[in-house]
Structure formats: C-alpha cells, structure tokens
Amino acid sequence: MQSGKPSVQHLQRFMQDVTTAFDYRAKMGQAGDREEPMPDSNGEGDPELGGQIVNQLRYAYDELLDEPIPDHLLKLLEKLSDPEGKS
Amino acid sequence: MSSQAVRQGLISFLPNLRAFAIALCGDADRADDLVQETMLKAWNSLDSFEEGTNLRAWLFTILRNTYFSECRRRRREVPDTDGEYVAQLCVAPAQHGRVDAQDLLKALARLTEDQREALILVGAEGFAYEEAAKICDCAVGTIKSRVNRARSRLSELLGITASQDFGPEPSTEAVLSRASGTKAF
C-alpha cells in the first residue's frame, strides 16, 4: 500500500509531464488560445453588446480554469497511465 | 493513439474539462465526478479515438454525453429537481463591474441545457461552430442559433442591456472626467 503523499520523484515526473503536455498542446494547435472570433450575430441584437457579453463570459470562465485540479483526479490520471493500472 | 499521448492530452485539457463540467452542471463536486467518469471512459475507449482528429473535441464529447445521460437518469429518478434548484437562483446584475464565476454559474443555470453547452463551447472554450456541432451532434445552424439565444438570455439575466453598462460607475466616471478636464454627463 502506498502512502498518501506522492513522492518527490512522482511530483517531478508529473511536472515534467505537464510541461510536455503544454508543448504537446502548442504543437497540436490546441493551446486553448481562443482566437476564434466572437460568434456572429446572424443579424440578431447588438454585435458590440454580444461581444461584450462573450468577453465577460470568458473572464468569468477563466476563473473556473484557474481553479486547482483536485488531487484525486490527478492521482487517477497517474494510476491510469501506470502500465499496470490499465486493467 | 499511444496511451502516452492521451495521457498528455488529458493532463493538458483537465482544467478545461473541469471548467466545462462546472459550467454545465453548476456544482463542483458533481463536475469532478463527471470529469472522473470522462477520464475513465476515454482511457477505456482509446481504440475508438481516430488518430489525427481533435483529441480535445473527443474528450469534450465524452464529457457532455456523460452529463446528458446522467441528466436523463436523474429526471427519471427524481422529477424536476433541477427545475426547483434553478427557480431558487437569483442572478445579481453585473452592471458597472465584471461578471465573476458565481454570477456566471447562476446565470448559466437559467439557460436551457442546449443553449448552455453551445455558449460555453463556442463562447468560452473557443470551439469553432463546426466543432461544437460535432460535439453536440447537431447542425451548425442549430449551434449558431443556440449561441445567439443564449447570449441574448444571458444579457437579460445579468442585466446587461448596453455596452456602456461595462464602463465605470457614473460617480467614478465623473471624477475621472473632472481629472482630465472634461465634463461628464
């Protein structure tokens, strides 16, 4: 049975994976930069107002993105990627 | 696709999956369960992922399908719980300030589920309409229409009726204008 706290090696490996993952996202063009223009209005409403609303939406959504990921999800990910955990 | 590549994808998209889940269901604990189930399903369905296609979109599809399956199951078990919950939510106007995550969640909870997911995917996550349509398994025009309706409804719920609502408060504006030597009306 493993102890509750991850070892230093585990954390180092995880940080390395995170760095690799960011490189991976950039390479795949999926870095989440959200360069997609404001949704077109289809002629409905005020486009400027629509843009403001989406900006507000993104600002608030960024708060959710910045929330720390719970440990149990990170541990699950680690367990899944462990070759012995595939089963 | 190699399990290592999926692992990297899962790590990098985990914050997005979790934010999407929270915005969809409005509850962090339930969102974590959804993300956990999504991770397990993705891991167990690696064979069904077509290499060269969009891993992020694939993961989001799994998550939203899981969410809607769960919603259908909940409705059968406990009728209208979501409706009662939503009815209790009061959205504070966001005038003269920025909308924070709590305001957003309250407002999103009052949109229909279809509108909510379309707006988050396109407006917040930055998916193209075509990608969002694939994720939601509907026509591109349907997604556009849902986004537009959601945006209009959101502006009503947040009390945003004009672009100026995001400017400084009238008193602040007056002080700023006075400082710069102009009149504020």
PDB file of C-alpha atoms in Angstrom:
ATOM      1  CA  MET A   1       0.000   0.000   0.000  1.00  0.00           C
ATOM      2  CA  GLN A   2       1.377   3.377  -0.976  1.00  0.00           C
ATOM      3  CA  SER A   3       1.453   6.270   1.457  1.00  0.00           C
ATOM      4  CA  GLY A   4      -0.995   9.125   0.855  1.00  0.00           C
ATOM      5  CA  LYS A   5       1.647  11.672  -0.138  1.00  0.00           C
ATOM      6  CA  PRO A   6       3.203  11.464  -3.587  1.00  0.00           C
ATOM      7  CA  SER A   7       6.974  11.013  -3.622  1.00  0.00           C
ATOM      8  CA  VAL A   8       9.343  13.703  -4.882  1.00  0.00           C
ATOM      9  CA  GLN A   9      10.084  11.535  -7.935  1.00  0.00           C
ATOM     10  CA  HIS A  10       6.351  11.285  -8.644  1.00  0.00           C
ATOM     11  CA  LEU A  11       5.928  15.038  -8.445  1.00  0.00           C
ATOM     12  CA  GLN A  12       8.985  15.658 -10.621  1.00  0.00           C
ATOM     13  CA  ARG A  13       7.656  13.235 -13.204  1.00  0.00           C
ATOM     14  CA  PHE A  14       4.256  14.844 -13.063  1.00  0.00           C
ATOM     15  CA  MET A  15       5.680  18.348 -13.570  1.00  0.00           C
ATOM     16  CA  GLN A  16       7.705  17.054 -16.485  1.00  0.00           C
ATOM     17  CA  ASP A  17       4.528  15.594 -17.951  1.00  0.00           C
ATOM     18  CA  VAL A  18       2.688  18.878 -17.503  1.00  0.00           C
ATOM     19  CA  THR A  19       5.464  20.730 -19.338  1.00  0.00           C
ATOM     20  CA  THR A  20       5.415  18.142 -22.096  1.00  0.00           C
ATOM     21  CA  ALA A  21       1.653  18.407 -22.270  1.00  0.00           C
ATOM     22  CA  PHE A  22       1.787  22.163 -22.804  1.00  0.00           C
ATOM     23  CA  ASP A  23       4.330  21.645 -25.577  1.00  0.00           C
ATOM     24  CA  TYR A  24       2.000  18.999 -26.971  1.00  0.00           C
ATOM     25  CA  ARG A  25      -0.951  21.386 -26.975  1.00  0.00           C
ATOM     26  CA  ALA A  26       1.054  24.044 -28.733  1.00  0.00           C
ATOM     27  CA  LYS A  27       2.182  21.509 -31.311  1.00  0.00           C
ATOM     28  CA  MET A  28      -1.345  20.264 -31.878  1.00  0.00           C
ATOM     29  CA  GLY A  29      -2.641  23.819 -32.240  1.00  0.00           C
ATOM     30  CA  GLN A  30      -4.943  23.235 -29.295  1.00  0.00           C
ATOM     31  CA  ALA A  31      -3.401  25.596 -26.805  1.00  0.00           C
ATOM     32  CA  GLY A  32      -6.810  26.989 -25.961  1.00  0.00           C
ATOM     33  CA  ASP A  33      -5.875  30.494 -27.006  1.00  0.00           C
ATOM     34  CA  ARG A  34      -9.469  31.035 -28.056  1.00  0.00           C
ATOM     35  CA  GLU A  35      -8.628  33.061 -31.091  1.00  0.00           C
ATOM     36  CA  GLU A  36     -11.975  32.129 -32.538  1.00  0.00           C
ATOM     37  CA  PRO A  37     -13.740  35.392 -33.295  1.00  0.00           C
ATOM     38  CA  MET A  38     -16.828  36.433 -31.464  1.00  0.00           C
ATOM     39  CA  PRO A  39     -19.766  34.315 -32.658  1.00  0.00           C
ATOM     40  CA  ASP A  40     -21.539  36.053 -35.487  1.00  0.00           C
ATOM     41  CA  SER A  41     -24.835  37.576 -34.576  1.00  0.00           C
ATOM     42  CA  ASN A  42     -26.855  36.239 -37.513  1.00  0.00           C
ATOM     43  CA  GLY A  43     -28.315  39.699 -37.692  1.00  0.00           C
ATOM     44  CA  GLU A  44     -29.767  39.430 -34.195  1.00  0.00           C
ATOM     45  CA  GLY A  45     -29.158  42.010 -31.490  1.00  0.00           C
ATOM     46  CA  ASP A  46     -26.295  44.416 -30.998  1.00  0.00           C
ATOM     47  CA  PRO A  47     -22.993  42.847 -32.154  1.00  0.00           C
ATOM     48  CA  GLU A  48     -20.971  45.106 -29.852  1.00  0.00           C
ATOM     49  CA  LEU A  49     -23.068  44.089 -26.873  1.00  0.00           C
ATOM     50  CA  GLY A  50     -22.788  40.444 -27.935  1.00  0.00           C
ATOM     51  CA  GLY A  51     -19.017  40.792 -27.970  1.00  0.00           C
ATOM     52  CA  GLN A  52     -19.046  42.358 -24.512  1.00  0.00           C
ATOM     53  CA  ILE A  53     -21.128  39.521 -23.145  1.00  0.00           C
ATOM     54  CA  VAL A  54     -18.781  36.905 -24.540  1.00  0.00           C
ATOM     55  CA  ASN A  55     -15.815  38.805 -23.100  1.00  0.00           C
ATOM     56  CA  GLN A  56     -17.487  38.775 -19.696  1.00  0.00           C
ATOM     57  CA  LEU A  57     -18.258  35.094 -20.129  1.00  0.00           C
ATOM     58  CA  ARG A  58     -14.611  34.357 -20.890  1.00  0.00           C
ATOM     59  CA  TYR A  59     -13.411  36.433 -17.980  1.00  0.00           C
ATOM     60  CA  ALA A  60     -15.639  34.514 -15.577  1.00  0.00           C
ATOM     61  CA  TYR A  61     -14.818  31.191 -17.230  1.00  0.00           C
ATOM     62  CA  ASP A  62     -11.106  31.883 -16.751  1.00  0.00           C
ATOM     63  CA  GLU A  63     -11.747  31.838 -13.013  1.00  0.00           C
ATOM     64  CA  LEU A  64     -13.011  28.292 -13.372  1.00  0.00           C
ATOM     65  CA  LEU A  65     -10.000  27.343 -15.490  1.00  0.00           C
ATOM     66  CA  ASP A  66      -7.664  28.679 -12.824  1.00  0.00           C
ATOM     67  CA  GLU A  67      -9.149  26.557 -10.059  1.00  0.00           C
ATOM     68  CA  PRO A  68      -6.744  23.900  -8.810  1.00  0.00           C
ATOM     69  CA  ILE A  69      -7.403  20.376 -10.000  1.00  0.00           C
ATOM     70  CA  PRO A  70      -8.422  18.116  -7.103  1.00  0.00           C
ATOM     71  CA  ASP A  71      -5.795  15.631  -6.035  1.00  0.00           C
ATOM     72  CA  HIS A  72      -7.987  12.613  -6.604  1.00  0.00           C
ATOM     73  CA  LEU A  73      -8.278  13.431 -10.318  1.00  0.00           C
ATOM     74  CA  LEU A  74      -4.523  13.826 -10.656  1.00  0.00           C
ATOM     75  CA  LYS A  75      -3.972  10.574  -8.802  1.00  0.00           C
ATOM     76  CA  LEU A  76      -6.469   8.817 -11.050  1.00  0.00           C
ATOM     77  CA  LEU A  77      -4.622  10.089 -14.097  1.00  0.00           C
ATOM     78  CA  GLU A  78      -1.377   8.839 -12.667  1.00  0.00           C
ATOM     79  CA  LYS A  79      -2.927   5.482 -11.892  1.00  0.00           C
ATOM     80  CA  LEU A  80      -4.418   5.163 -15.369  1.00  0.00           C
ATOM     81  CA  SER A  81      -1.149   5.893 -17.099  1.00  0.00           C
ATOM     82  CA  ASP A  82       0.656   3.380 -14.952  1.00  0.00           C
ATOM     83  CA  PRO A  83       1.086   0.377 -17.269  1.00  0.00           C
ATOM     84  CA  GLU A  84      -0.158  -1.914 -14.515  1.00  0.00           C
ATOM     85  CA  GLY A  85      -3.236   0.262 -13.954  1.00  0.00           C
ATOM     86  CA  LYS A  86      -4.630  -0.230 -17.474  1.00  0.00           C
ATOM     87  CA  SER A  87      -6.644  -3.217 -16.360  1.00  0.00           C
TER      88      SER A  87
ATOM     89  CA  MET B   1      -3.028   6.714 -30.477  1.00  0.00           C
ATOM     90  CA  SER B   2      -0.484   5.919 -27.813  1.00  0.00           C
ATOM     91  CA  SER B   3      -1.581   5.922 -24.219  1.00  0.00           C
ATOM     92  CA  GLN B   4       1.229   8.392 -23.504  1.00  0.00           C
ATOM     93  CA  ALA B   5      -0.229  10.893 -25.987  1.00  0.00           C
ATOM     94  CA  VAL B   6      -3.693  10.523 -24.464  1.00  0.00           C
ATOM     95  CA  ARG B   7      -2.220  10.956 -21.022  1.00  0.00           C
ATOM     96  CA  GLN B   8      -0.571  14.200 -22.119  1.00  0.00           C
ATOM     97  CA  GLY B   9      -3.827  15.298 -23.675  1.00  0.00           C
ATOM     98  CA  LEU B  10      -5.755  14.512 -20.520  1.00  0.00           C
ATOM     99  CA  ILE B  11      -3.272  16.424 -18.380  1.00  0.00           C
ATOM    100  CA  SER B  12      -3.337  19.471 -20.587  1.00  0.00           C
ATOM    101  CA  PHE B  13      -7.117  19.539 -21.050  1.00  0.00           C
ATOM    102  CA  LEU B  14      -8.039  18.605 -17.492  1.00  0.00           C
ATOM    103  CA  PRO B  15      -8.624  22.243 -16.390  1.00  0.00           C
ATOM    104  CA  ASN B  16     -10.819  22.819 -19.450  1.00  0.00           C
ATOM    105  CA  LEU B  17     -12.796  19.626 -18.922  1.00  0.00           C
ATOM    106  CA  ARG B  18     -13.375  20.547 -15.294  1.00  0.00           C
ATOM    107  CA  ALA B  19     -14.370  24.136 -16.089  1.00  0.00           C
ATOM    108  CA  PHE B  20     -16.757  22.892 -18.782  1.00  0.00           C
ATOM    109  CA  ALA B  21     -18.250  20.376 -16.356  1.00  0.00           C
ATOM    110  CA  ILE B  22     -18.721  23.008 -13.633  1.00  0.00           C
ATOM    111  CA  ALA B  23     -20.323  25.420 -16.094  1.00  0.00           C
ATOM    112  CA  LEU B  24     -22.623  22.679 -17.358  1.00  0.00           C
ATOM    113  CA  CYS B  25     -23.862  21.330 -14.054  1.00  0.00           C
ATOM    114  CA  GLY B  26     -23.154  24.262 -11.711  1.00  0.00           C
ATOM    115  CA  ASP B  27     -21.709  22.073  -8.989  1.00  0.00           C
ATOM    116  CA  ALA B  28     -18.004  21.421  -8.393  1.00  0.00           C
ATOM    117  CA  ASP B  29     -18.428  18.004  -6.755  1.00  0.00           C
ATOM    118  CA  ARG B  30     -20.706  16.736  -9.465  1.00  0.00           C
ATOM    119  CA  ALA B  31     -18.329  18.205 -12.037  1.00  0.00           C
ATOM    120  CA  ASP B  32     -15.421  16.277 -10.540  1.00  0.00           C
ATOM    121  CA  ASP B  33     -17.436  13.067 -10.799  1.00  0.00           C
ATOM    122  CA  LEU B  34     -18.168  13.870 -14.429  1.00  0.00           C
ATOM    123  CA  VAL B  35     -14.506  14.530 -15.177  1.00  0.00           C
ATOM    124  CA  GLN B  36     -13.504  11.331 -13.419  1.00  0.00           C
ATOM    125  CA  GLU B  37     -16.002   9.318 -15.446  1.00  0.00           C
ATOM    126  CA  THR B  38     -14.839  11.035 -18.615  1.00  0.00           C
ATOM    127  CA  MET B  39     -11.227  10.147 -17.892  1.00  0.00           C
ATOM    128  CA  LEU B  40     -12.127   6.512 -17.277  1.00  0.00           C
ATOM    129  CA  LYS B  41     -14.280   6.293 -20.392  1.00  0.00           C
ATOM    130  CA  ALA B  42     -11.626   7.951 -22.534  1.00  0.00           C
ATOM    131  CA  TRP B  43      -8.983   5.634 -21.203  1.00  0.00           C
ATOM    132  CA  ASN B  44     -11.099   2.566 -21.822  1.00  0.00           C
ATOM    133  CA  SER B  45     -12.060   3.741 -25.337  1.00  0.00           C
ATOM    134  CA  LEU B  46      -8.635   4.600 -26.678  1.00  0.00           C
ATOM    135  CA  ASP B  47      -9.276   2.271 -29.609  1.00  0.00           C
ATOM    136  CA  SER B  48     -12.243   4.352 -30.740  1.00  0.00           C
ATOM    137  CA  PHE B  49     -10.213   7.557 -30.976  1.00  0.00           C
ATOM    138  CA  GLU B  50      -9.148   8.263 -34.540  1.00  0.00           C
ATOM    139  CA  GLU B  51      -5.566   9.412 -34.640  1.00  0.00           C
ATOM    140  CA  GLY B  52      -5.171  12.793 -36.294  1.00  0.00           C
ATOM    141  CA  THR B  53      -8.570  14.023 -35.135  1.00  0.00           C
ATOM    142  CA  ASN B  54      -9.169  16.539 -32.388  1.00  0.00           C
ATOM    143  CA  LEU B  55      -8.435  14.987 -29.006  1.00  0.00           C
ATOM    144  CA  ARG B  56      -9.897  17.965 -27.131  1.00  0.00           C
ATOM    145  CA  ALA B  57     -13.175  17.711 -29.030  1.00  0.00           C
ATOM    146  CA  TRP B  58     -13.257  13.954 -28.423  1.00  0.00           C
ATOM    147  CA  LEU B  59     -12.829  14.419 -24.670  1.00  0.00           C
ATOM    148  CA  PHE B  60     -15.483  17.141 -24.549  1.00  0.00           C
ATOM    149  CA  THR B  61     -17.878  14.899 -26.474  1.00  0.00           C
ATOM    150  CA  ILE B  62     -17.423  12.122 -23.924  1.00  0.00           C
ATOM    151  CA  LEU B  63     -17.997  14.550 -21.067  1.00  0.00           C
ATOM    152  CA  ARG B  64     -21.163  16.134 -22.485  1.00  0.00           C
ATOM    153  CA  ASN B  65     -22.617  12.736 -23.413  1.00  0.00           C
ATOM    154  CA  THR B  66     -21.938  11.517 -19.896  1.00  0.00           C
ATOM    155  CA  TYR B  67     -23.565  14.639 -18.473  1.00  0.00           C
ATOM    156  CA  PHE B  68     -26.721  14.350 -20.577  1.00  0.00           C
ATOM    157  CA  SER B  69     -27.057  10.625 -19.859  1.00  0.00           C
ATOM    158  CA  GLU B  70     -26.843  11.413 -16.179  1.00  0.00           C
ATOM    159  CA  CYS B  71     -29.424  14.194 -16.527  1.00  0.00           C
ATOM    160  CA  ARG B  72     -31.860  11.833 -18.210  1.00  0.00           C
ATOM    161  CA  ARG B  73     -31.328   9.265 -15.480  1.00  0.00           C
ATOM    162  CA  ARG B  74     -31.809  11.880 -12.747  1.00  0.00           C
ATOM    163  CA  ARG B  75     -35.023  13.145 -14.296  1.00  0.00           C
ATOM    164  CA  ARG B  76     -36.425   9.629 -14.292  1.00  0.00           C
ATOM    165  CA  GLU B  77     -35.431   9.094 -10.672  1.00  0.00           C
ATOM    166  CA  VAL B  78     -36.224  12.481  -9.126  1.00  0.00           C
ATOM    167  CA  PRO B  79     -38.532  14.560 -11.302  1.00  0.00           C
ATOM    168  CA  ASP B  80     -37.812  18.286 -11.627  1.00  0.00           C
ATOM    169  CA  THR B  81     -35.053  18.601  -9.049  1.00  0.00           C
ATOM    170  CA  ASP B  82     -33.076  20.770 -11.444  1.00  0.00           C
ATOM    171  CA  GLY B  83     -36.117  22.928 -12.110  1.00  0.00           C
ATOM    172  CA  GLU B  84     -36.645  23.619  -8.433  1.00  0.00           C
ATOM    173  CA  TYR B  85     -32.997  24.400  -7.957  1.00  0.00           C
ATOM    174  CA  VAL B  86     -32.908  26.769 -10.899  1.00  0.00           C
ATOM    175  CA  ALA B  87     -36.062  28.536  -9.744  1.00  0.00           C
ATOM    176  CA  GLN B  88     -34.307  29.430  -6.490  1.00  0.00           C
ATOM    177  CA  LEU B  89     -31.379  31.030  -8.224  1.00  0.00           C
ATOM    178  CA  CYS B  90     -31.304  34.772  -8.347  1.00  0.00           C
ATOM    179  CA  VAL B  91     -28.863  36.432 -10.656  1.00  0.00           C
ATOM    180  CA  ALA B  92     -27.355  39.669  -9.473  1.00  0.00           C
ATOM    181  CA  PRO B  93     -26.990  42.346 -12.123  1.00  0.00           C
ATOM    182  CA  ALA B  94     -23.425  42.733 -13.303  1.00  0.00           C
ATOM    183  CA  GLN B  95     -23.624  46.384 -14.161  1.00  0.00           C
ATOM    184  CA  HIS B  96     -20.565  48.532 -13.645  1.00  0.00           C
ATOM    185  CA  GLY B  97     -18.388  45.582 -12.952  1.00  0.00           C
ATOM    186  CA  ARG B  98     -17.130  42.295 -14.205  1.00  0.00           C
ATOM    187  CA  VAL B  99     -19.120  39.117 -14.017  1.00  0.00           C
ATOM    188  CA  ASP B 100     -17.452  36.692 -11.646  1.00  0.00           C
ATOM    189  CA  ALA B 101     -17.642  32.921 -11.831  1.00  0.00           C
ATOM    190  CA  GLN B 102     -20.506  32.699  -9.333  1.00  0.00           C
ATOM    191  CA  ASP B 103     -22.641  35.197 -11.248  1.00  0.00           C
ATOM    192  CA  LEU B 104     -21.859  33.295 -14.396  1.00  0.00           C
ATOM    193  CA  LEU B 105     -22.851  29.932 -12.925  1.00  0.00           C
ATOM    194  CA  LYS B 106     -26.132  31.328 -11.642  1.00  0.00           C
ATOM    195  CA  ALA B 107     -26.954  32.844 -14.987  1.00  0.00           C
ATOM    196  CA  LEU B 108     -25.894  29.767 -16.935  1.00  0.00           C
ATOM    197  CA  ALA B 109     -28.098  27.597 -14.742  1.00  0.00           C
ATOM    198  CA  ARG B 110     -31.099  29.506 -16.034  1.00  0.00           C
ATOM    199  CA  LEU B 111     -30.371  28.838 -19.665  1.00  0.00           C
ATOM    200  CA  THR B 112     -31.678  25.696 -21.306  1.00  0.00           C
ATOM    201  CA  GLU B 113     -29.150  22.867 -21.324  1.00  0.00           C
ATOM    202  CA  ASP B 114     -28.773  23.092 -25.096  1.00  0.00           C
ATOM    203  CA  GLN B 115     -28.102  26.808 -25.011  1.00  0.00           C
ATOM    204  CA  ARG B 116     -25.756  26.479 -22.068  1.00  0.00           C
ATOM    205  CA  GLU B 117     -23.468  23.930 -23.648  1.00  0.00           C
ATOM    206  CA  ALA B 118     -23.448  25.755 -27.015  1.00  0.00           C
ATOM    207  CA  LEU B 119     -22.494  29.046 -25.406  1.00  0.00           C
ATOM    208  CA  ILE B 120     -19.743  27.529 -23.287  1.00  0.00           C
ATOM    209  CA  LEU B 121     -18.256  25.527 -26.136  1.00  0.00           C
ATOM    210  CA  VAL B 122     -18.205  28.413 -28.619  1.00  0.00           C
ATOM    211  CA  GLY B 123     -18.077  31.470 -26.403  1.00  0.00           C
ATOM    212  CA  ALA B 124     -15.879  30.298 -23.554  1.00  0.00           C
ATOM    213  CA  GLU B 125     -13.897  27.354 -24.894  1.00  0.00           C
ATOM    214  CA  GLY B 126     -13.402  28.836 -28.353  1.00  0.00           C
ATOM    215  CA  PHE B 127     -14.530  25.839 -30.377  1.00  0.00           C
ATOM    216  CA  ALA B 128     -15.487  26.644 -33.968  1.00  0.00           C
ATOM    217  CA  TYR B 129     -19.195  26.276 -34.738  1.00  0.00           C
ATOM    218  CA  GLU B 130     -18.426  23.188 -36.804  1.00  0.00           C
ATOM    219  CA  GLU B 131     -16.535  21.553 -33.938  1.00  0.00           C
ATOM    220  CA  ALA B 132     -19.266  22.433 -31.440  1.00  0.00           C
ATOM    221  CA  ALA B 133     -21.881  20.998 -33.792  1.00  0.00           C
ATOM    222  CA  LYS B 134     -19.972  17.721 -33.957  1.00  0.00           C
ATOM    223  CA  ILE B 135     -19.592  17.596 -30.202  1.00  0.00           C
ATOM    224  CA  CYS B 136     -23.315  18.241 -29.699  1.00  0.00           C
ATOM    225  CA  ASP B 137     -24.290  16.037 -32.634  1.00  0.00           C
ATOM    226  CA  CYS B 138     -26.427  18.667 -34.334  1.00  0.00           C
ATOM    227  CA  ALA B 139     -26.364  21.003 -37.334  1.00  0.00           C
ATOM    228  CA  VAL B 140     -24.056  24.016 -37.457  1.00  0.00           C
ATOM    229  CA  GLY B 141     -27.063  26.314 -37.876  1.00  0.00           C
ATOM    230  CA  THR B 142     -28.591  24.879 -34.723  1.00  0.00           C
ATOM    231  CA  ILE B 143     -25.449  25.704 -32.762  1.00  0.00           C
ATOM    232  CA  LYS B 144     -25.385  29.261 -34.122  1.00  0.00           C
ATOM    233  CA  SER B 145     -28.984  29.773 -33.179  1.00  0.00           C
ATOM    234  CA  ARG B 146     -28.461  28.333 -29.679  1.00  0.00           C
ATOM    235  CA  VAL B 147     -25.438  30.569 -29.105  1.00  0.00           C
ATOM    236  CA  ASN B 148     -27.375  33.639 -30.159  1.00  0.00           C
ATOM    237  CA  ARG B 149     -30.348  32.839 -27.956  1.00  0.00           C
ATOM    238  CA  ALA B 150     -28.075  32.011 -25.047  1.00  0.00           C
ATOM    239  CA  ARG B 151     -26.197  35.268 -25.444  1.00  0.00           C
ATOM    240  CA  SER B 152     -29.405  37.295 -25.505  1.00  0.00           C
ATOM    241  CA  ARG B 153     -30.781  35.467 -22.487  1.00  0.00           C
ATOM    242  CA  LEU B 154     -27.504  35.890 -20.613  1.00  0.00           C
ATOM    243  CA  SER B 155     -27.542  39.640 -21.196  1.00  0.00           C
ATOM    244  CA  GLU B 156     -31.076  39.770 -19.755  1.00  0.00           C
ATOM    245  CA  LEU B 157     -30.163  37.650 -16.748  1.00  0.00           C
ATOM    246  CA  LEU B 158     -27.064  39.653 -15.967  1.00  0.00           C
ATOM    247  CA  GLY B 159     -28.854  42.916 -16.508  1.00  0.00           C
ATOM    248  CA  ILE B 160     -26.559  43.946 -19.328  1.00  0.00           C
ATOM    249  CA  THR B 161     -28.546  45.908 -21.843  1.00  0.00           C
ATOM    250  CA  ALA B 162     -25.976  48.232 -23.349  1.00  0.00           C
ATOM    251  CA  SER B 163     -22.238  48.256 -23.908  1.00  0.00           C
ATOM    252  CA  GLN B 164     -21.937  51.230 -21.554  1.00  0.00           C
ATOM    253  CA  ASP B 165     -23.018  49.001 -18.669  1.00  0.00           C
ATOM    254  CA  PHE B 166     -19.427  47.815 -18.530  1.00  0.00           C
ATOM    255  CA  GLY B 167     -17.947  51.250 -18.142  1.00  0.00           C
ATOM    256  CA  PRO B 168     -17.009  52.841 -14.838  1.00  0.00           C
ATOM    257  CA  GLU B 169     -19.731  53.858 -12.398  1.00  0.00           C
ATOM    258  CA  PRO B 170     -21.187  57.315 -13.086  1.00  0.00           C
ATOM    259  CA  SER B 171     -19.517  58.773  -9.975  1.00  0.00           C
ATOM    260  CA  THR B 172     -16.135  57.285 -10.917  1.00  0.00           C
ATOM    261  CA  GLU B 173     -16.555  58.483 -14.461  1.00  0.00           C
ATOM    262  CA  ALA B 174     -17.319  61.982 -13.203  1.00  0.00           C
ATOM    263  CA  VAL B 175     -14.156  62.027 -11.091  1.00  0.00           C
ATOM    264  CA  LEU B 176     -12.077  60.717 -13.978  1.00  0.00           C
ATOM    265  CA  SER B 177     -13.579  63.227 -16.375  1.00  0.00           C
ATOM    266  CA  ARG B 178     -13.001  66.083 -13.961  1.00  0.00           C
ATOM    267  CA  ALA B 179      -9.399  64.994 -13.527  1.00  0.00           C
ATOM    268  CA  SER B 180      -8.887  65.057 -17.265  1.00  0.00           C
ATOM    269  CA  GLY B 181     -10.638  68.410 -17.584  1.00  0.00           C
ATOM    270  CA  THR B 182     -13.769  67.252 -19.401  1.00  0.00           C
ATOM    271  CA  LYS B 183     -17.382  67.368 -18.343  1.00  0.00           C
ATOM    272  CA  ALA B 184     -19.260  64.196 -17.562  1.00  0.00           C
ATOM    273  CA  PHE B 185     -22.939  63.910 -18.337  1.00  0.00           C
TER     274      PHE B 185
END
